[in-house]
Amino acid sequence: MAELTLDLSRKILDAAFAKAAELKLKPLVVTILDARGVLKLAAAQDGTSLMRAEIAHGKAYGALAMGVGSRALFQRAQEQAYFIDAANTMARGALVPVPGGVLIQDGSTLLGAVGVSGDTSDNDEACAVAGIQAAGLKANAG
């Protein structure tokens, strides 16, 4: 498989929401981007708060833009805040460097990224990872 299809994206989305239900999380937004950064799917559960869609997109976009899961961006922000700030400035504020942005890989091939927002960053990341794995792909959270 060399590309992230709409069918695979739906599997990821459904499994991410299933994990959220299993964990009894707050309402989530899940955004899935292909390797080019193009939106494949985005969905918000009923009751999500304002800005969740933008945050989910920023987590996925940041992971793609920097080539690492957003957990690694979070670590880098703690160690080199100036670098993440500069990168985010160049990205016009589109990076959200906290866990919840996970790269989608098929072996070593990058297919895209999932961004999840709505609960704690760790729970958001767990849902993204569960969705990716349910689709038979490799999750790279950073």
mmCIF file of N, CA and C in Angstrom:
data_model
loop_
_atom_site.group_PDB
_atom_site.id
_atom_site.type_symbol
_atom_site.label_atom_id
_atom_site.label_comp_id
_atom_site.label_asym_id
_atom_site.label_seq_id
_atom_site.Cartn_x
_atom_site.Cartn_y
_atom_site.Cartn_z
ATOM 1 N N MET A 1 0.848 -1.173 0.000
ATOM 2 C CA MET A 1 0.000 0.000 0.000
ATOM 3 C C MET A 1 0.891 1.232 0.000
ATOM 4 N N ALA A 2 0.629 2.154 -0.881
ATOM 5 C CA ALA A 2 1.488 3.325 -1.003
ATOM 6 C C ALA A 2 0.762 4.633 -0.721
ATOM 7 N N GLU A 3 -0.504 4.557 -0.423
ATOM 8 C CA GLU A 3 -1.224 5.794 -0.134
ATOM 9 C C GLU A 3 -2.302 5.564 0.906
ATOM 10 N N LEU A 4 -2.677 6.624 1.549
ATOM 11 C CA LEU A 4 -3.728 6.595 2.548
ATOM 12 C C LEU A 4 -5.060 6.793 1.828
ATOM 13 N N THR A 5 -5.848 5.738 1.740
ATOM 14 C CA THR A 5 -7.127 5.815 1.040
ATOM 15 C C THR A 5 -8.219 6.340 1.964
ATOM 16 N N LEU A 6 -9.329 6.694 1.368
ATOM 17 C CA LEU A 6 -10.474 7.129 2.156
ATOM 18 C C LEU A 6 -10.987 5.979 3.012
ATOM 19 N N ASP A 7 -10.997 4.758 2.483
ATOM 20 C CA ASP A 7 -11.443 3.606 3.268
ATOM 21 C C ASP A 7 -10.564 3.378 4.495
ATOM 22 N N LEU A 8 -9.251 3.457 4.319
ATOM 23 C CA LEU A 8 -8.345 3.322 5.470
ATOM 24 C C LEU A 8 -8.565 4.458 6.462
ATOM 25 N N SER A 9 -8.769 5.648 5.959
ATOM 26 C CA SER A 9 -9.016 6.796 6.827
ATOM 27 C C SER A 9 -10.275 6.591 7.656
ATOM 28 N N ARG A 10 -11.303 6.040 7.055
ATOM 29 C CA ARG A 10 -12.546 5.758 7.795
ATOM 30 C C ARG A 10 -12.314 4.731 8.887
ATOM 31 N N LYS A 11 -11.504 3.706 8.609
ATOM 32 C CA LYS A 11 -11.185 2.695 9.628
ATOM 33 C C LYS A 11 -10.459 3.340 10.804
ATOM 34 N N ILE A 12 -9.512 4.204 10.492
ATOM 35 C CA ILE A 12 -8.770 4.902 11.543
ATOM 36 C C ILE A 12 -9.717 5.752 12.381
ATOM 37 N N LEU A 13 -10.558 6.517 11.721
ATOM 38 C CA LEU A 13 -11.510 7.390 12.405
ATOM 39 C C LEU A 13 -12.440 6.583 13.307
ATOM 40 N N ASP A 14 -13.047 5.536 12.761
ATOM 41 C CA ASP A 14 -13.995 4.727 13.535
ATOM 42 C C ASP A 14 -13.329 4.091 14.748
ATOM 43 N N ALA A 15 -12.105 3.561 14.556
ATOM 44 C CA ALA A 15 -11.406 2.913 15.668
ATOM 45 C C ALA A 15 -10.963 3.928 16.716
ATOM 46 N N ALA A 16 -10.591 5.122 16.294
ATOM 47 C CA ALA A 16 -10.213 6.169 17.255
ATOM 48 C C ALA A 16 -11.412 6.552 18.117
ATOM 49 N N PHE A 17 -12.569 6.716 17.493
ATOM 50 C CA PHE A 17 -13.769 7.034 18.260
ATOM 51 C C PHE A 17 -14.194 5.865 19.145
ATOM 52 N N ALA A 18 -13.999 4.630 18.680
ATOM 53 C CA ALA A 18 -14.319 3.448 19.497
ATOM 54 C C ALA A 18 -13.440 3.417 20.743
ATOM 55 N N LYS A 19 -12.165 3.758 20.587
ATOM 56 C CA LYS A 19 -11.254 3.798 21.741
ATOM 57 C C LYS A 19 -11.692 4.872 22.722
ATOM 58 N N ALA A 20 -12.114 6.010 22.198
ATOM 59 C CA ALA A 20 -12.597 7.091 23.057
ATOM 60 C C ALA A 20 -13.819 6.643 23.858
ATOM 61 N N ALA A 21 -14.720 5.909 23.216
ATOM 62 C CA ALA A 21 -15.905 5.406 23.915
ATOM 63 C C ALA A 21 -15.509 4.391 24.989
ATOM 64 N N GLU A 22 -14.574 3.522 24.637
ATOM 65 C CA GLU A 22 -14.092 2.519 25.589
ATOM 66 C C GLU A 22 -13.485 3.179 26.834
ATOM 67 N N LEU A 23 -12.729 4.252 26.625
ATOM 68 C CA LEU A 23 -12.076 4.957 27.730
ATOM 69 C C LEU A 23 -12.981 5.995 28.397
ATOM 70 N N LYS A 24 -14.196 6.191 27.827
ATOM 71 C CA LYS A 24 -15.155 7.167 28.346
ATOM 72 C C LYS A 24 -14.555 8.586 28.393
ATOM 73 N N LEU A 25 -13.994 8.983 27.250
ATOM 74 C CA LEU A 25 -13.345 10.286 27.156
ATOM 75 C C LEU A 25 -14.336 11.388 26.833
ATOM 76 N N LYS A 26 -13.868 12.604 26.977
ATOM 77 C CA LYS A 26 -14.642 13.772 26.546
ATOM 78 C C LYS A 26 -14.787 13.712 25.024
ATOM 79 N N PRO A 27 -15.747 14.437 24.443
ATOM 80 C CA PRO A 27 -15.920 14.421 22.985
ATOM 81 C C PRO A 27 -14.658 14.870 22.244
ATOM 82 N N LEU A 28 -14.345 14.144 21.174
ATOM 83 C CA LEU A 28 -13.119 14.376 20.423
ATOM 84 C C LEU A 28 -13.377 14.862 19.006
ATOM 85 N N VAL A 29 -12.345 15.483 18.443
ATOM 86 C CA VAL A 29 -12.250 15.740 17.020
ATOM 87 C C VAL A 29 -11.070 14.924 16.515
ATOM 88 N N VAL A 30 -11.265 14.222 15.413
ATOM 89 C CA VAL A 30 -10.195 13.458 14.767
ATOM 90 C C VAL A 30 -10.001 14.022 13.371
ATOM 91 N N THR A 31 -8.753 14.355 13.055
ATOM 92 C CA THR A 31 -8.397 14.859 11.728
ATOM 93 C C THR A 31 -7.337 13.940 11.129
ATOM 94 N N ILE A 32 -7.531 13.570 9.875
ATOM 95 C CA ILE A 32 -6.586 12.687 9.192
ATOM 96 C C ILE A 32 -6.111 13.383 7.922
ATOM 97 N N LEU A 33 -4.784 13.514 7.823
ATOM 98 C CA LEU A 33 -4.149 14.135 6.664
ATOM 99 C C LEU A 33 -3.325 13.092 5.923
ATOM 100 N N ASP A 34 -3.256 13.204 4.600
ATOM 101 C CA ASP A 34 -2.375 12.298 3.851
ATOM 102 C C ASP A 34 -0.951 12.829 3.918
ATOM 103 N N ALA A 35 -0.013 12.134 3.290
ATOM 104 C CA ALA A 35 1.398 12.487 3.389
ATOM 105 C C ALA A 35 1.710 13.871 2.826
ATOM 106 N N ARG A 36 0.852 14.380 1.952
ATOM 107 C CA ARG A 36 1.046 15.724 1.397
ATOM 108 C C ARG A 36 0.475 16.803 2.304
ATOM 109 N N GLY A 37 -0.234 16.386 3.358
ATOM 110 C CA GLY A 37 -0.886 17.340 4.250
ATOM 111 C C GLY A 37 -2.299 17.673 3.833
ATOM 112 N N VAL A 38 -2.820 16.920 2.871
ATOM 113 C CA VAL A 38 -4.179 17.153 2.377
ATOM 114 C C VAL A 38 -5.180 16.424 3.279
ATOM 115 N N LEU A 39 -6.250 17.100 3.615
ATOM 116 C CA LEU A 39 -7.284 16.529 4.473
ATOM 117 C C LEU A 39 -7.956 15.333 3.818
ATOM 118 N N LYS A 40 -7.949 14.193 4.513
ATOM 119 C CA LYS A 40 -8.674 13.007 4.067
ATOM 120 C C LYS A 40 -10.021 12.935 4.783
ATOM 121 N N LEU A 41 -9.997 13.136 6.097
ATOM 122 C CA LEU A 41 -11.215 13.084 6.903
ATOM 123 C C LEU A 41 -11.051 13.941 8.141
ATOM 124 N N ALA A 42 -12.141 14.507 8.582
ATOM 125 C CA ALA A 42 -12.197 15.178 9.884
ATOM 126 C C ALA A 42 -13.610 15.017 10.396
ATOM 127 N N ALA A 43 -13.711 14.682 11.674
ATOM 128 C CA ALA A 43 -15.034 14.524 12.266
ATOM 129 C C ALA A 43 -14.979 14.936 13.729
ATOM 130 N N ALA A 44 -16.072 15.546 14.180
ATOM 131 C CA ALA A 44 -16.192 15.978 15.569
ATOM 132 C C ALA A 44 -17.354 15.254 16.214
ATOM 133 N N GLN A 45 -17.107 14.684 17.372
ATOM 134 C CA GLN A 45 -18.199 14.087 18.124
ATOM 135 C C GLN A 45 -19.083 15.205 18.662
ATOM 136 N N ASP A 46 -20.317 14.878 18.935
ATOM 137 C CA ASP A 46 -21.237 15.858 19.500
ATOM 138 C C ASP A 46 -20.689 16.376 20.827
ATOM 139 N N GLY A 47 -20.735 17.687 21.004
ATOM 140 C CA GLY A 47 -20.337 18.287 22.269
ATOM 141 C C GLY A 47 -18.895 18.726 22.360
ATOM 142 N N THR A 48 -18.150 18.677 21.253
ATOM 143 C CA THR A 48 -16.765 19.148 21.334
ATOM 144 C C THR A 48 -16.752 20.658 21.561
ATOM 145 N N SER A 49 -15.701 21.098 22.211
ATOM 146 C CA SER A 49 -15.594 22.520 22.489
ATOM 147 C C SER A 49 -14.969 23.260 21.304
ATOM 148 N N LEU A 50 -15.095 24.556 21.355
ATOM 149 C CA LEU A 50 -14.588 25.436 20.316
ATOM 150 C C LEU A 50 -13.078 25.251 20.150
ATOM 151 N N MET A 51 -12.590 25.301 18.953
ATOM 152 C CA MET A 51 -11.173 25.223 18.588
ATOM 153 C C MET A 51 -10.627 23.803 18.531
ATOM 154 N N ARG A 52 -11.409 22.788 18.865
ATOM 155 C CA ARG A 52 -10.895 21.421 18.855
ATOM 156 C C ARG A 52 -10.487 20.989 17.446
ATOM 157 N N ALA A 53 -11.237 21.394 16.437
ATOM 158 C CA ALA A 53 -10.893 21.010 15.061
ATOM 159 C C ALA A 53 -9.550 21.612 14.650
ATOM 160 N N GLU A 54 -9.331 22.871 15.004
ATOM 161 C CA GLU A 54 -8.073 23.523 14.668
ATOM 162 C C GLU A 54 -6.895 22.875 15.416
ATOM 163 N N ILE A 55 -7.125 22.503 16.663
ATOM 164 C CA ILE A 55 -6.061 21.871 17.450
ATOM 165 C C ILE A 55 -5.733 20.492 16.891
ATOM 166 N N ALA A 56 -6.764 19.700 16.578
ATOM 167 C CA ALA A 56 -6.521 18.367 16.002
ATOM 168 C C ALA A 56 -5.748 18.487 14.690
ATOM 169 N N HIS A 57 -6.140 19.437 13.849
ATOM 170 C CA HIS A 57 -5.432 19.655 12.594
ATOM 171 C C HIS A 57 -3.987 20.064 12.854
ATOM 172 N N GLY A 58 -3.765 20.954 13.820
ATOM 173 C CA GLY A 58 -2.424 21.413 14.139
ATOM 174 C C GLY A 58 -1.518 20.317 14.665
ATOM 175 N N LYS A 59 -2.084 19.375 15.395
ATOM 176 C CA LYS A 59 -1.294 18.237 15.878
ATOM 177 C C LYS A 59 -0.856 17.361 14.700
ATOM 178 N N ALA A 60 -1.794 17.042 13.806
ATOM 179 C CA ALA A 60 -1.460 16.221 12.637
ATOM 180 C C ALA A 60 -0.508 16.972 11.708
ATOM 181 N N TYR A 61 -0.786 18.229 11.450
ATOM 182 C CA TYR A 61 0.043 19.039 10.555
ATOM 183 C C TYR A 61 1.467 19.180 11.093
ATOM 184 N N GLY A 62 1.584 19.431 12.386
ATOM 185 C CA GLY A 62 2.900 19.566 13.001
ATOM 186 C C GLY A 62 3.714 18.290 12.886
ATOM 187 N N ALA A 63 3.056 17.150 13.113
ATOM 188 C CA ALA A 63 3.754 15.868 12.984
ATOM 189 C C ALA A 63 4.271 15.687 11.560
ATOM 190 N N LEU A 64 3.422 15.966 10.579
ATOM 191 C CA LEU A 64 3.848 15.844 9.179
ATOM 192 C C LEU A 64 4.954 16.839 8.828
ATOM 193 N N ALA A 65 4.768 18.071 9.226
ATOM 194 C CA ALA A 65 5.714 19.131 8.857
ATOM 195 C C ALA A 65 7.104 18.873 9.415
ATOM 196 N N MET A 66 7.168 18.309 10.608
ATOM 197 C CA MET A 66 8.454 18.102 11.258
ATOM 198 C C MET A 66 8.948 16.659 11.130
ATOM 199 N N GLY A 67 8.103 15.756 10.632
ATOM 200 C CA GLY A 67 8.520 14.378 10.395
ATOM 201 C C GLY A 67 8.614 13.506 11.622
ATOM 202 N N VAL A 68 7.980 13.943 12.699
ATOM 203 C CA VAL A 68 7.953 13.172 13.943
ATOM 204 C C VAL A 68 6.586 13.336 14.600
ATOM 205 N N GLY A 69 6.211 12.355 15.409
ATOM 206 C CA GLY A 69 4.968 12.488 16.158
ATOM 207 C C GLY A 69 5.028 13.704 17.072
ATOM 208 N N SER A 70 3.870 14.232 17.418
ATOM 209 C CA SER A 70 3.851 15.477 18.181
ATOM 210 C C SER A 70 4.334 15.316 19.616
ATOM 211 N N ARG A 71 4.440 14.077 20.117
ATOM 212 C CA ARG A 71 5.062 13.876 21.433
ATOM 213 C C ARG A 71 6.533 14.312 21.373
ATOM 214 N N ALA A 72 7.211 14.005 20.270
ATOM 215 C CA ALA A 72 8.602 14.437 20.098
ATOM 216 C C ALA A 72 8.680 15.957 19.981
ATOM 217 N N LEU A 73 7.691 16.564 19.350
ATOM 218 C CA LEU A 73 7.663 18.028 19.263
ATOM 219 C C LEU A 73 7.476 18.642 20.651
ATOM 220 N N PHE A 74 6.662 18.008 21.471
ATOM 221 C CA PHE A 74 6.441 18.464 22.845
ATOM 222 C C PHE A 74 7.760 18.421 23.621
ATOM 223 N N GLN A 75 8.491 17.328 23.480
ATOM 224 C CA GLN A 75 9.798 17.201 24.139
ATOM 225 C C GLN A 75 10.754 18.289 23.660
ATOM 226 N N ARG A 76 10.763 18.483 22.353
ATOM 227 C CA ARG A 76 11.670 19.491 21.779
ATOM 228 C C ARG A 76 11.279 20.883 22.248
ATOM 229 N N ALA A 77 9.992 21.134 22.393
ATOM 230 C CA ALA A 77 9.534 22.446 22.865
ATOM 231 C C ALA A 77 10.013 22.707 24.288
ATOM 232 N N GLN A 78 10.095 21.657 25.091
ATOM 233 C CA GLN A 78 10.591 21.823 26.459
ATOM 234 C C GLN A 78 12.097 22.060 26.484
ATOM 235 N N GLU A 79 12.806 21.415 25.563
ATOM 236 C CA GLU A 79 14.264 21.513 25.536
ATOM 237 C C GLU A 79 14.762 22.700 24.714
ATOM 238 N N GLN A 80 14.054 23.019 23.639
ATOM 239 C CA GLN A 80 14.465 24.096 22.736
ATOM 240 C C GLN A 80 13.240 24.887 22.291
ATOM 241 N N ALA A 81 12.662 25.594 23.236
ATOM 242 C CA ALA A 81 11.434 26.347 22.959
ATOM 243 C C ALA A 81 11.618 27.305 21.786
ATOM 244 N N TYR A 82 12.799 27.907 21.689
ATOM 245 C CA TYR A 82 13.058 28.866 20.611
ATOM 246 C C TYR A 82 12.942 28.211 19.237
ATOM 247 N N PHE A 83 13.374 26.949 19.120
ATOM 248 C CA PHE A 83 13.298 26.267 17.831
ATOM 249 C C PHE A 83 11.847 26.010 17.435
ATOM 250 N N ILE A 84 11.049 25.461 18.353
ATOM 251 C CA ILE A 84 9.636 25.188 18.052
ATOM 252 C C ILE A 84 8.906 26.493 17.785
ATOM 253 N N ASP A 85 9.223 27.540 18.531
ATOM 254 C CA ASP A 85 8.605 28.843 18.283
ATOM 255 C C ASP A 85 8.942 29.352 16.884
ATOM 256 N N ALA A 86 10.202 29.203 16.479
ATOM 257 C CA ALA A 86 10.609 29.644 15.140
ATOM 258 C C ALA A 86 9.916 28.815 14.057
ATOM 259 N N ALA A 87 9.870 27.493 14.251
ATOM 260 C CA ALA A 87 9.195 26.626 13.279
ATOM 261 C C ALA A 87 7.718 26.976 13.193
ATOM 262 N N ASN A 88 7.098 27.226 14.331
ATOM 263 C CA ASN A 88 5.678 27.568 14.343
ATOM 264 C C ASN A 88 5.430 28.931 13.698
ATOM 265 N N THR A 89 6.354 29.842 13.859
ATOM 266 C CA THR A 89 6.246 31.139 13.184
ATOM 267 C C THR A 89 6.295 30.950 11.674
ATOM 268 N N MET A 90 7.243 30.128 11.208
ATOM 269 C CA MET A 90 7.343 29.859 9.774
ATOM 270 C C MET A 90 6.113 29.134 9.249
ATOM 271 N N ALA A 91 5.468 28.331 10.103
ATOM 272 C CA ALA A 91 4.261 27.609 9.712
ATOM 273 C C ALA A 91 2.997 28.440 9.949
ATOM 274 N N ARG A 92 3.173 29.715 10.245
ATOM 275 C CA ARG A 92 2.057 30.636 10.488
ATOM 276 C C ARG A 92 1.149 30.160 11.620
ATOM 277 N N GLY A 93 1.770 29.606 12.664
ATOM 278 C CA GLY A 93 1.027 29.189 13.848
ATOM 279 C C GLY A 93 0.282 27.884 13.714
ATOM 280 N N ALA A 94 0.573 27.108 12.667
ATOM 281 C CA ALA A 94 -0.197 25.885 12.398
ATOM 282 C C ALA A 94 0.249 24.671 13.195
ATOM 283 N N LEU A 95 1.387 24.743 13.897
ATOM 284 C CA LEU A 95 1.879 23.597 14.666
ATOM 285 C C LEU A 95 1.301 23.613 16.074
ATOM 286 N N VAL A 96 0.870 22.461 16.540
ATOM 287 C CA VAL A 96 0.448 22.313 17.929
ATOM 288 C C VAL A 96 1.336 21.230 18.537
ATOM 289 N N PRO A 97 2.411 21.632 19.236
ATOM 290 C CA PRO A 97 3.420 20.680 19.693
ATOM 291 C C PRO A 97 3.100 20.019 21.034
ATOM 292 N N VAL A 98 2.035 19.256 21.062
ATOM 293 C CA VAL A 98 1.670 18.449 22.237
ATOM 294 C C VAL A 98 1.222 17.081 21.743
ATOM 295 N N PRO A 99 1.280 16.045 22.584
ATOM 296 C CA PRO A 99 0.862 14.710 22.139
ATOM 297 C C PRO A 99 -0.557 14.699 21.577
ATOM 298 N N GLY A 100 -0.742 13.815 20.599
ATOM 299 C CA GLY A 100 -2.038 13.691 19.935
ATOM 300 C C GLY A 100 -1.923 13.764 18.427
ATOM 301 N N GLY A 101 -0.730 14.073 17.919
ATOM 302 C CA GLY A 101 -0.443 14.050 16.490
ATOM 303 C C GLY A 101 0.456 12.857 16.204
ATOM 304 N N VAL A 102 -0.041 11.894 15.440
ATOM 305 C CA VAL A 102 0.654 10.625 15.249
ATOM 306 C C VAL A 102 0.827 10.354 13.756
ATOM 307 N N LEU A 103 2.070 10.048 13.369
ATOM 308 C CA LEU A 103 2.342 9.704 11.977
ATOM 309 C C LEU A 103 1.778 8.324 11.656
ATOM 310 N N ILE A 104 1.270 8.170 10.432
ATOM 311 C CA ILE A 104 0.750 6.899 9.924
ATOM 312 C C ILE A 104 1.786 6.339 8.967
ATOM 313 N N GLN A 105 2.260 5.126 9.254
ATOM 314 C CA GLN A 105 3.268 4.515 8.397
ATOM 315 C C GLN A 105 2.846 3.115 7.974
ATOM 316 N N ASP A 106 3.259 2.753 6.773
ATOM 317 C CA ASP A 106 3.145 1.383 6.282
ATOM 318 C C ASP A 106 4.584 0.910 6.140
ATOM 319 N N GLY A 107 5.075 0.187 7.154
ATOM 320 C CA GLY A 107 6.498 -0.108 7.214
ATOM 321 C C GLY A 107 7.237 1.190 7.437
ATOM 322 N N SER A 108 8.153 1.520 6.545
ATOM 323 C CA SER A 108 8.884 2.783 6.661
ATOM 324 C C SER A 108 8.291 3.882 5.777
ATOM 325 N N THR A 109 7.218 3.576 5.057
ATOM 326 C CA THR A 109 6.586 4.549 4.166
ATOM 327 C C THR A 109 5.598 5.423 4.927
ATOM 328 N N LEU A 110 5.785 6.725 4.847
ATOM 329 C CA LEU A 110 4.879 7.676 5.489
ATOM 330 C C LEU A 110 3.612 7.817 4.652
ATOM 331 N N LEU A 111 2.456 7.573 5.275
ATOM 332 C CA LEU A 111 1.175 7.706 4.585
ATOM 333 C C LEU A 111 0.427 8.969 4.973
ATOM 334 N N GLY A 112 0.701 9.507 6.169
ATOM 335 C CA GLY A 112 -0.025 10.687 6.627
ATOM 336 C C GLY A 112 0.087 10.830 8.123
ATOM 337 N N ALA A 113 -0.899 11.509 8.713
ATOM 338 C CA ALA A 113 -0.909 11.721 10.162
ATOM 339 C C ALA A 113 -2.333 11.865 10.656
ATOM 340 N N VAL A 114 -2.508 11.507 11.911
ATOM 341 C CA VAL A 114 -3.783 11.675 12.612
ATOM 342 C C VAL A 114 -3.566 12.685 13.727
ATOM 343 N N GLY A 115 -4.499 13.596 13.880
ATOM 344 C CA GLY A 115 -4.500 14.520 15.004
ATOM 345 C C GLY A 115 -5.797 14.360 15.760
ATOM 346 N N VAL A 116 -5.700 14.283 17.074
ATOM 347 C CA VAL A 116 -6.883 14.120 17.919
ATOM 348 C C VAL A 116 -6.841 15.176 19.016
ATOM 349 N N SER A 117 -7.988 15.770 19.305
ATOM 350 C CA SER A 117 -8.091 16.754 20.371
ATOM 351 C C SER A 117 -9.447 16.652 21.053
ATOM 352 N N GLY A 118 -9.450 16.882 22.361
ATOM 353 C CA GLY A 118 -10.709 16.919 23.096
ATOM 354 C C GLY A 118 -10.575 16.473 24.532
ATOM 355 N N ASP A 119 -9.636 15.581 24.802
ATOM 356 C CA ASP A 119 -9.413 15.095 26.165
ATOM 357 C C ASP A 119 -7.985 15.484 26.538
ATOM 358 N N THR A 120 -7.358 14.756 27.448
ATOM 359 C CA THR A 120 -5.957 15.044 27.735
ATOM 360 C C THR A 120 -5.125 14.678 26.514
ATOM 361 N N SER A 121 -3.972 15.270 26.387
ATOM 362 C CA SER A 121 -3.115 14.973 25.241
ATOM 363 C C SER A 121 -2.744 13.495 25.189
ATOM 364 N N ASP A 122 -2.476 12.885 26.334
ATOM 365 C CA ASP A 122 -2.141 11.457 26.363
ATOM 366 C C ASP A 122 -3.304 10.596 25.877
ATOM 367 N N ASN A 123 -4.519 10.933 26.295
ATOM 368 C CA ASN A 123 -5.698 10.189 25.829
ATOM 369 C C ASN A 123 -5.952 10.425 24.347
ATOM 370 N N ASP A 124 -5.750 11.658 23.893
ATOM 371 C CA ASP A 124 -5.892 11.958 22.465
ATOM 372 C C ASP A 124 -4.945 11.068 21.665
ATOM 373 N N GLU A 125 -3.688 10.998 22.118
ATOM 374 C CA GLU A 125 -2.692 10.185 21.434
ATOM 375 C C GLU A 125 -3.074 8.709 21.444
ATOM 376 N N ALA A 126 -3.585 8.214 22.552
ATOM 377 C CA ALA A 126 -3.983 6.803 22.642
ATOM 378 C C ALA A 126 -5.059 6.470 21.611
ATOM 379 N N CYS A 127 -5.972 7.391 21.379
ATOM 380 C CA CYS A 127 -7.029 7.162 20.386
ATOM 381 C C CYS A 127 -6.462 7.174 18.975
ATOM 382 N N ALA A 128 -5.541 8.081 18.701
ATOM 383 C CA ALA A 128 -4.907 8.120 17.377
ATOM 384 C C ALA A 128 -4.144 6.831 17.111
ATOM 385 N N VAL A 129 -3.375 6.382 18.090
ATOM 386 C CA VAL A 129 -2.604 5.145 17.942
ATOM 387 C C VAL A 129 -3.531 3.958 17.732
ATOM 388 N N ALA A 130 -4.601 3.876 18.516
ATOM 389 C CA ALA A 130 -5.551 2.767 18.383
ATOM 390 C C ALA A 130 -6.175 2.750 16.992
ATOM 391 N N GLY A 131 -6.513 3.923 16.466
ATOM 392 C CA GLY A 131 -7.103 3.985 15.135
ATOM 393 C C GLY A 131 -6.155 3.512 14.058
ATOM 394 N N ILE A 132 -4.926 3.971 14.144
ATOM 395 C CA ILE A 132 -3.916 3.577 13.151
ATOM 396 C C ILE A 132 -3.656 2.084 13.205
ATOM 397 N N GLN A 133 -3.480 1.564 14.393
ATOM 398 C CA GLN A 133 -3.205 0.132 14.543
ATOM 399 C C GLN A 133 -4.381 -0.723 14.085
ATOM 400 N N ALA A 134 -5.602 -0.267 14.330
ATOM 401 C CA ALA A 134 -6.787 -1.011 13.898
ATOM 402 C C ALA A 134 -6.856 -1.117 12.378
ATOM 403 N N ALA A 135 -6.249 -0.164 11.683
ATOM 404 C CA ALA A 135 -6.218 -0.202 10.212
ATOM 405 C C ALA A 135 -5.054 -1.036 9.691
ATOM 406 N N GLY A 136 -4.304 -1.677 10.612
ATOM 407 C CA GLY A 136 -3.193 -2.516 10.218
ATOM 408 C C GLY A 136 -1.938 -1.752 9.835
ATOM 409 N N LEU A 137 -1.824 -0.520 10.350
ATOM 410 C CA LEU A 137 -0.688 0.328 10.017
ATOM 411 C C LEU A 137 0.133 0.618 11.265
ATOM 412 N N LYS A 138 1.290 1.230 11.063
ATOM 413 C CA LYS A 138 2.209 1.532 12.162
ATOM 414 C C LYS A 138 2.005 2.982 12.614
ATOM 415 N N ALA A 139 1.874 3.148 13.923
ATOM 416 C CA ALA A 139 1.714 4.473 14.514
ATOM 417 C C ALA A 139 3.057 4.938 15.051
ATOM 418 N N ASN A 140 3.418 6.197 14.739
ATOM 419 C CA ASN A 140 4.639 6.796 15.254
ATOM 420 C C ASN A 140 4.242 8.065 15.997
ATOM 421 N N ALA A 141 4.152 7.934 17.320
ATOM 422 C CA ALA A 141 3.712 9.052 18.149
ATOM 423 C C ALA A 141 4.847 9.997 18.526
ATOM 424 N N GLY A 142 6.069 9.582 18.254
ATOM 425 C CA GLY A 142 7.217 10.419 18.566
ATOM 426 C C GLY A 142 7.911 9.913 19.786
#
